[in-house]
PDB file of C-alpha atoms in Angstrom:
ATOM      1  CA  UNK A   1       7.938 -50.632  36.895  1.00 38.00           C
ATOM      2  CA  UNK A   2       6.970 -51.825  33.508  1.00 41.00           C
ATOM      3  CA  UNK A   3       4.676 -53.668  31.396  1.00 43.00           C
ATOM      4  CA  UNK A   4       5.457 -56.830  28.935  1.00 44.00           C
ATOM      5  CA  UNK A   5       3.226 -56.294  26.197  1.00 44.00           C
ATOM      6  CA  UNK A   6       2.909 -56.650  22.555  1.00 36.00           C
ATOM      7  CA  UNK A   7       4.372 -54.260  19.731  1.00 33.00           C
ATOM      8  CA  UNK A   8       3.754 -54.550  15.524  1.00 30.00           C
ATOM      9  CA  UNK A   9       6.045 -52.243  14.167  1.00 33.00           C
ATOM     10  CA  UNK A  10       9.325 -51.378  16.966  1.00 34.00           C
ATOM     11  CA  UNK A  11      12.871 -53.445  17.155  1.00 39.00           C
ATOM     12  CA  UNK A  12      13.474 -54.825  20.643  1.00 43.00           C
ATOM     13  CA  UNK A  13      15.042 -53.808  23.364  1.00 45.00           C
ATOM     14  CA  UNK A  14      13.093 -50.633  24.802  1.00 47.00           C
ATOM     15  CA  UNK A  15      14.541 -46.844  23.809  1.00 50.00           C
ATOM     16  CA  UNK A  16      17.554 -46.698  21.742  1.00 50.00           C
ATOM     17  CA  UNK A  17      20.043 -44.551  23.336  1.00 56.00           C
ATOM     18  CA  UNK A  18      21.912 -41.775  21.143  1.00 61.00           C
ATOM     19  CA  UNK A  19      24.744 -42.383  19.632  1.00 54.00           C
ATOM     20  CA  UNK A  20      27.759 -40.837  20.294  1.00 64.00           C
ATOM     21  CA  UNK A  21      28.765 -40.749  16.617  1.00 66.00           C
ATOM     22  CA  UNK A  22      27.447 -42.201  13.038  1.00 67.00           C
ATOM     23  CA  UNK A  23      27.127 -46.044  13.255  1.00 64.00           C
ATOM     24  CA  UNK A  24      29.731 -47.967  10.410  1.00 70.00           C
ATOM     25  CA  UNK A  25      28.628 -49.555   7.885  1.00 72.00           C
ATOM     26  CA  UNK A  26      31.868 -51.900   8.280  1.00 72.00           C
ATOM     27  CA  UNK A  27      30.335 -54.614  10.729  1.00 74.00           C
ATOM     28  CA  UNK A  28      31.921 -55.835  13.375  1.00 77.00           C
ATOM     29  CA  UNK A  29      34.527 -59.071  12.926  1.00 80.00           C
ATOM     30  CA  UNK A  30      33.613 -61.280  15.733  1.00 86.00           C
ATOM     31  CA  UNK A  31      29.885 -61.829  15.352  1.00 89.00           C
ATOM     32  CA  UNK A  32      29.189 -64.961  16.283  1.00 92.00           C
ATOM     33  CA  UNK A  33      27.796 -66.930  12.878  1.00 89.00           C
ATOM     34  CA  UNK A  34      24.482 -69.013  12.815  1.00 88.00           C
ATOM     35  CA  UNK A  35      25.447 -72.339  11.135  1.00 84.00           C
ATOM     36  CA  UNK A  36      22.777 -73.431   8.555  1.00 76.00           C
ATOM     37  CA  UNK A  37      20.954 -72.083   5.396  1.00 69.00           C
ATOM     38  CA  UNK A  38      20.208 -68.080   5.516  1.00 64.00           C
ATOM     39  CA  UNK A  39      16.724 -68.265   4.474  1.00 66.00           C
ATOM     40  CA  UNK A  40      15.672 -64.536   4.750  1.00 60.00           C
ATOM     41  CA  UNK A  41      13.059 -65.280   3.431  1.00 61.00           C
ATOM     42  CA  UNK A  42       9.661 -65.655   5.125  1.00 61.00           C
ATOM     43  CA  UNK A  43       8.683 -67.746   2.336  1.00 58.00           C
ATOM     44  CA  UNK A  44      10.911 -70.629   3.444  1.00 59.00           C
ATOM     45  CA  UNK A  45       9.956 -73.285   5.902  1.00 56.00           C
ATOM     46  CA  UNK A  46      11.351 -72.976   9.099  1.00 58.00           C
ATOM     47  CA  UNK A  47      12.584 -76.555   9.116  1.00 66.00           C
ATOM     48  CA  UNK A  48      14.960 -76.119   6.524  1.00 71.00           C
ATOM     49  CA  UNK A  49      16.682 -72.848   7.817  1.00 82.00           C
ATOM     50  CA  UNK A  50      18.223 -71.177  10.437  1.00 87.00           C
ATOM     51  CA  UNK A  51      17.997 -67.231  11.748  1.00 88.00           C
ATOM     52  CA  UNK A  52      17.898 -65.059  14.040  1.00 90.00           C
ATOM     53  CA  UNK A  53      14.108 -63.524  15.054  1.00 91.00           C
ATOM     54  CA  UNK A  54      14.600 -61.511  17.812  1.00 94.00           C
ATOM     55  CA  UNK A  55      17.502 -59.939  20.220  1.00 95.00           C
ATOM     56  CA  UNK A  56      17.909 -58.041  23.215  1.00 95.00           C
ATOM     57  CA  UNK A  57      21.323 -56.837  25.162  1.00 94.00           C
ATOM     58  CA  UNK A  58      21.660 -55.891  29.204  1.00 95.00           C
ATOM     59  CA  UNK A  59      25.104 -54.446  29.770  1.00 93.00           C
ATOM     60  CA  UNK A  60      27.513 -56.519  27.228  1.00 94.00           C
ATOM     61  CA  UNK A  61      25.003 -59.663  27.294  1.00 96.00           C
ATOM     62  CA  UNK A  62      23.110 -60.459  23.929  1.00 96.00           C
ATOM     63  CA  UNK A  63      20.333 -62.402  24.090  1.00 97.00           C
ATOM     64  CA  UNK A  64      19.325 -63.892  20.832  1.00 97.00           C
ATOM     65  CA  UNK A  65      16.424 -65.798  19.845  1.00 96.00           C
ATOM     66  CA  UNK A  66      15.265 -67.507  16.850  1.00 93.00           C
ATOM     67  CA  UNK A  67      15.407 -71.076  15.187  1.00 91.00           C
ATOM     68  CA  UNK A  68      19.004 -71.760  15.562  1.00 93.00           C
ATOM     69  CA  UNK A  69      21.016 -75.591  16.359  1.00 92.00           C
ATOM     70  CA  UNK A  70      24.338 -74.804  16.060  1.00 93.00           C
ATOM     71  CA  UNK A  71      26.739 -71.435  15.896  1.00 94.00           C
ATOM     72  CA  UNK A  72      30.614 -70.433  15.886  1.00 94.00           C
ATOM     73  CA  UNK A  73      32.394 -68.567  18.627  1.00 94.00           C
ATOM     74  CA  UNK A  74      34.581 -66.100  16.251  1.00 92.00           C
ATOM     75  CA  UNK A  75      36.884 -65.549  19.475  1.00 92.00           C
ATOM     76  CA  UNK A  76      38.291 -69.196  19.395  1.00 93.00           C
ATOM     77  CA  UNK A  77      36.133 -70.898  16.778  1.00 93.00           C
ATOM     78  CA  UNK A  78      34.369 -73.933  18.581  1.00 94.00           C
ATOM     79  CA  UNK A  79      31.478 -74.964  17.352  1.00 94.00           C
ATOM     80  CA  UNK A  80      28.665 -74.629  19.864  1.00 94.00           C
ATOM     81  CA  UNK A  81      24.896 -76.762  19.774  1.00 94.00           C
ATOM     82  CA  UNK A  82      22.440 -74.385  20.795  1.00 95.00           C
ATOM     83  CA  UNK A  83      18.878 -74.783  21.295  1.00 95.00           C
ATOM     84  CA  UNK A  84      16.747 -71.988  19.456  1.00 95.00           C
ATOM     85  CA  UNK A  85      18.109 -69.103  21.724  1.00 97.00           C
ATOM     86  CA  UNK A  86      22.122 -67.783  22.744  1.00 97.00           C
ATOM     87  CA  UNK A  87      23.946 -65.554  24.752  1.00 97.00           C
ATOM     88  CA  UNK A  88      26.924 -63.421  23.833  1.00 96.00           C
ATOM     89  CA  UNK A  89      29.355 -61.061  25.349  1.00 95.00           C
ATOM     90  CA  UNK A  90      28.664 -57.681  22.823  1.00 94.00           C
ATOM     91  CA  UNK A  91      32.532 -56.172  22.616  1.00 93.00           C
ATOM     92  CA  UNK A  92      34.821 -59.596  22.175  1.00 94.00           C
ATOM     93  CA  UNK A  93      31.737 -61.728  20.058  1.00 94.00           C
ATOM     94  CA  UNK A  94      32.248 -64.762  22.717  1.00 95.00           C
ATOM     95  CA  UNK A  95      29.491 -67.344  22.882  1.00 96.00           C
ATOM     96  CA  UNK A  96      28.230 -68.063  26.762  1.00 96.00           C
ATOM     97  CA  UNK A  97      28.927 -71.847  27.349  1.00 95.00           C
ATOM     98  CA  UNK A  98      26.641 -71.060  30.811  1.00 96.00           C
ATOM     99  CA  UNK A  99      23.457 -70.133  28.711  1.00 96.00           C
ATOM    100  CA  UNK A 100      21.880 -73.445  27.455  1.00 94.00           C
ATOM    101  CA  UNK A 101      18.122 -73.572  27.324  1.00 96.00           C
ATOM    102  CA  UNK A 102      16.734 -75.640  24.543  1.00 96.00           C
ATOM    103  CA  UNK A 103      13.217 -74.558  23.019  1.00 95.00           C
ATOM    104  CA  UNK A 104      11.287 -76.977  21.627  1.00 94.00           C
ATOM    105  CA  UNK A 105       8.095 -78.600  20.072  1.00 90.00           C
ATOM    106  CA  UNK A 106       5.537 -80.508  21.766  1.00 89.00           C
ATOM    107  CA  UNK A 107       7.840 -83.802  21.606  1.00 90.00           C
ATOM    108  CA  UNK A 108      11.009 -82.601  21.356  1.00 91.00           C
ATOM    109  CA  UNK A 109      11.977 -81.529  18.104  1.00 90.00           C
ATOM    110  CA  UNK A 110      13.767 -77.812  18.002  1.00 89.00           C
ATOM    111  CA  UNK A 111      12.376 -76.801  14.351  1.00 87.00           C
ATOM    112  CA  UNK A 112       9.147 -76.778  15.924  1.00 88.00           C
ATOM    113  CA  UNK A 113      10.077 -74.893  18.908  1.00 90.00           C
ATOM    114  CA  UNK A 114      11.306 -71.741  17.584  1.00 90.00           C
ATOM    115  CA  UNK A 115      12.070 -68.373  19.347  1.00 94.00           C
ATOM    116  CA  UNK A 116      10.374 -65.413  17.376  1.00 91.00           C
ATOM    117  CA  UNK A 117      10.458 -62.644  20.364  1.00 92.00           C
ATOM    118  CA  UNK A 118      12.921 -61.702  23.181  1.00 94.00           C
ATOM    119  CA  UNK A 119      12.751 -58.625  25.457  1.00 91.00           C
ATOM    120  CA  UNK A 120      14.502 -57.669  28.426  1.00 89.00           C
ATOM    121  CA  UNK A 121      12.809 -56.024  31.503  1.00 85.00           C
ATOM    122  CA  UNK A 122      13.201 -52.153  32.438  1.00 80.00           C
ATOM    123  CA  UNK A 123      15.581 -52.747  35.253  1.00 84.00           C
ATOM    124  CA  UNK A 124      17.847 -55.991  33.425  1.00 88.00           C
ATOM    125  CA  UNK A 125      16.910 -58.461  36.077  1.00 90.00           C
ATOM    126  CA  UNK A 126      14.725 -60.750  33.353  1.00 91.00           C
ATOM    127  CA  UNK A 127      14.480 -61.467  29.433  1.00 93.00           C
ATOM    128  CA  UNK A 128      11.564 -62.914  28.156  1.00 91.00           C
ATOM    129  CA  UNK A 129      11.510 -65.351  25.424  1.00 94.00           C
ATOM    130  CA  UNK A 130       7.980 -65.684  23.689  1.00 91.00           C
ATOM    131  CA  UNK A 131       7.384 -68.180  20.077  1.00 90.00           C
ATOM    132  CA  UNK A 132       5.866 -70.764  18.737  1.00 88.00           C
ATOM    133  CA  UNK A 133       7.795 -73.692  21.332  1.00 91.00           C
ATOM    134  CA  UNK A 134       5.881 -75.795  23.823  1.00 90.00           C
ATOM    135  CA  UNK A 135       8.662 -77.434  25.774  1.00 92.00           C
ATOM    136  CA  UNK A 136      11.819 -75.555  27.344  1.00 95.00           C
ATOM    137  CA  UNK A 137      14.596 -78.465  28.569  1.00 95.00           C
ATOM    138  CA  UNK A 138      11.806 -80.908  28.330  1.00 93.00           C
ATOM    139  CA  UNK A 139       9.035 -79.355  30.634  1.00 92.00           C
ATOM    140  CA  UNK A 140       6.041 -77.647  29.453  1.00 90.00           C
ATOM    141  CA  UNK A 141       6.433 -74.214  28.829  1.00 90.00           C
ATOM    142  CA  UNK A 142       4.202 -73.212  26.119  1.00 87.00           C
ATOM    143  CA  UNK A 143       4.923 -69.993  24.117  1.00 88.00           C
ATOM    144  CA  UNK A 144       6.442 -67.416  26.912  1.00 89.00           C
ATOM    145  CA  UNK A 145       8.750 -68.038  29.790  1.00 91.00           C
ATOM    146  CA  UNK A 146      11.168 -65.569  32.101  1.00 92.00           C
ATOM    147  CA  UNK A 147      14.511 -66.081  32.220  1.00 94.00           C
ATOM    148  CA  UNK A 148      16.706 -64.748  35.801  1.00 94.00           C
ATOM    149  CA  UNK A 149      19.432 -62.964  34.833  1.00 95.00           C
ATOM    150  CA  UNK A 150      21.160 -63.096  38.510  1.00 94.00           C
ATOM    151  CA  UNK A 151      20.485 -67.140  38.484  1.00 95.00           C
ATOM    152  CA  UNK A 152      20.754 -67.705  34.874  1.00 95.00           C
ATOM    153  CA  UNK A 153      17.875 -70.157  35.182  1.00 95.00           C
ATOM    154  CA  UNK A 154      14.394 -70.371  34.409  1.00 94.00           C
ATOM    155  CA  UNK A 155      11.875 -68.153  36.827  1.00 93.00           C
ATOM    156  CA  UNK A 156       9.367 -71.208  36.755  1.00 89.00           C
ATOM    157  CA  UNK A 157       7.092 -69.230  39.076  1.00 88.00           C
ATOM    158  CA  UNK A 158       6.269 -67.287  35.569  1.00 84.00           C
ATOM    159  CA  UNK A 159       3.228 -70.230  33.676  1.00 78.00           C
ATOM    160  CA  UNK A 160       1.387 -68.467  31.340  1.00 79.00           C
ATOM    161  CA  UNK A 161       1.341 -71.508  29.209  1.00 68.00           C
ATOM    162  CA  UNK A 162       0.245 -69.429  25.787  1.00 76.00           C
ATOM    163  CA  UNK A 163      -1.769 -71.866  23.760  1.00 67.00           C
ATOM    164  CA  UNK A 164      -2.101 -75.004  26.805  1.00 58.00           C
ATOM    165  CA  UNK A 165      -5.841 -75.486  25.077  1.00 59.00           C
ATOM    166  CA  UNK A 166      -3.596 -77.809  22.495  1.00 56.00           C
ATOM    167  CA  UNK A 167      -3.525 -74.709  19.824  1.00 60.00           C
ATOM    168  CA  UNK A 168      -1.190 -73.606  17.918  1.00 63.00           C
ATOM    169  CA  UNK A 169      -1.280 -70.024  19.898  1.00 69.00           C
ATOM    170  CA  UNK A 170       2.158 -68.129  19.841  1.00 80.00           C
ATOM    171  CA  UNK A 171       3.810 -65.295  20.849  1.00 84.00           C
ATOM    172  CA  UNK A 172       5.366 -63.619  18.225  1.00 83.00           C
ATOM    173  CA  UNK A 173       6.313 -59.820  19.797  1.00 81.00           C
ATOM    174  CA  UNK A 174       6.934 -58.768  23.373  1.00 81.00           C
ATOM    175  CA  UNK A 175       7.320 -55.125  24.641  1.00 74.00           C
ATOM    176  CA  UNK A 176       7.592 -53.677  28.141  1.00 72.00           C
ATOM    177  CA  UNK A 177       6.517 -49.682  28.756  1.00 60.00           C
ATOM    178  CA  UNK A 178       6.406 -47.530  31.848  1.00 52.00           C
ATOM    179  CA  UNK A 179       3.502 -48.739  33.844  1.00 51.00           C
ATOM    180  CA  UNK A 180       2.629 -49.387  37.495  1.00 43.00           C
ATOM    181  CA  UNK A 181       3.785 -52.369  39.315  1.00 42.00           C
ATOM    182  CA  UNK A 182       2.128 -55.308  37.568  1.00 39.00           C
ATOM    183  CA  UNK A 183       2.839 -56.797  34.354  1.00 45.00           C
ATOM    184  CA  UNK A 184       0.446 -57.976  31.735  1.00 45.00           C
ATOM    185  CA  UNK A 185       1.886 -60.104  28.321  1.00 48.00           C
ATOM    186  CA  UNK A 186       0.084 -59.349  25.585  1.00 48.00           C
ATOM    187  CA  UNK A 187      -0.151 -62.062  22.194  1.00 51.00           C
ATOM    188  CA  UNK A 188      -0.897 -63.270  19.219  1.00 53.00           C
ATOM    189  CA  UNK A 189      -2.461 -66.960  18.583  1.00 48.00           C
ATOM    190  CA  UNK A 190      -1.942 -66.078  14.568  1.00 46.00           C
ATOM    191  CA  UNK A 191      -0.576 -63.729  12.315  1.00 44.00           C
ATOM    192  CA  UNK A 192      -3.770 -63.375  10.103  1.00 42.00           C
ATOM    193  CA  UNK A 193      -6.221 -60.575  10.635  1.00 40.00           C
ATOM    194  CA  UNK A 194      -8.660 -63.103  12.492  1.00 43.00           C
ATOM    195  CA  UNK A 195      -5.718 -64.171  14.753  1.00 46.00           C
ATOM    196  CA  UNK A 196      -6.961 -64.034  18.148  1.00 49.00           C
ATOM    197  CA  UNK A 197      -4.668 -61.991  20.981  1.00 51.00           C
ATOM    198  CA  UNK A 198      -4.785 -62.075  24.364  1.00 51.00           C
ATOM    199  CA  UNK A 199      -2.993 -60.789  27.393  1.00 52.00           C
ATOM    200  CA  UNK A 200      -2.131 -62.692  30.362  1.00 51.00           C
ATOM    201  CA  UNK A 201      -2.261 -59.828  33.626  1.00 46.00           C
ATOM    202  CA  UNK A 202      -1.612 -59.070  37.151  1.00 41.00           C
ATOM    203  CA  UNK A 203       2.438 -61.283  37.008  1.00 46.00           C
ATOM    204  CA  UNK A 204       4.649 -59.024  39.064  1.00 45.00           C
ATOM    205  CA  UNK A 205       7.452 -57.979  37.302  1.00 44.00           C
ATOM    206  CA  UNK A 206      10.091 -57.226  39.260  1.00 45.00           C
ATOM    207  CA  UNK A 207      13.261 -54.744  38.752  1.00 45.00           C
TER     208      UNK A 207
END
């Protein structure tokens, strides 16, 4: 069993296995590529860029999350719209055309909706997306939701609602650790030191 909760300073994804031999510093060439302005910068507003915040992988599925509209399948090289989150297969670089959730603002508009965390549960049955949006596909979903991995849909059973007082509360890390059966989410409403954090407990959270 595990628990979601928040983390400051490790990459996502859980334990990182070892590897079998020194990674290359020659990158892979079919990588899918995020259409738009770099902006690695934190210093650059969100509406005029695109990235990638956050990632997580269960077998040879990537899950990506960040502020991203549009990206290129290297394998055939359509052009794909995307809405703030992807999927991708990890040894041939091809875009899911299945995986299609849109992240958004409070009406609508995807700069505003932005994924900054994704994490994967213990046993691969569920990724968590947590950020800054307040609408997935048009419904209210305010700063975390559960994806189904077997379904490929939205667990809508899962309503935390982060930030439903109107606030701009977000979610901006997500972390799951060896724990008993229920799950807590732990988050931040705002990345100064007086940002307030909460944790939403008692979800079960499955395999």
């Amino acid at each position: 069993a595990a628990v979601l909760g928040i983390s400051l300073l490790t990459p996502s994804g859980g334990a990182t296995p070892a590897l079998p031999a020194r990674v290359s510093d020659n990158p892979v060439d079919y990588t899918p590529i995020i259409s738009g302005n770099a902006c690695l910068s934190d210093d650059t507003a969100d509406g005029t860029c695109r990235r990638v915040r956050d990632i997580t992988r269960i077998g040879d599925r990537v899950y990506v999350g960040g502020i991203i509209d549009s990206v290129t399948d290297r394998t055939n090289g359509a052009v794909r719209t995307v809405g703030n989150a992807m999927m991708f297969n990890a040894r041939t670089g091809q875009v899911s055309t299945s995986f299609h959730p849109t992240f958004t603002g409070p009406t609508g508009v995807l700069t505003e909706g932005q994924v900054l965390a994704v994490e994967r549960s213990t046993g691969g049955s569920a990724v968590w997306f947590g950020g800054e949006f307040k609408q997935v596909d048009g419904a209210t979903n305010r700063g975390l939701v559960r994806w189904d991995v077997a379904s490929n849909t939205l667990f809508t059973k899962f309503q935390p609602r982060i930030g439903s007082d109107g606030r701009t509360a977000r979610v901006y890390w997500l972390r799951t650790a060896t724990s008993p059966a229920l799950a807590s989410v732990g988050f931040m409403a705002s990345p100064s030191r007086n940002g307030r954090h909460g944790c939403v407990p008692g979800l079960r959270r499955g395999p």
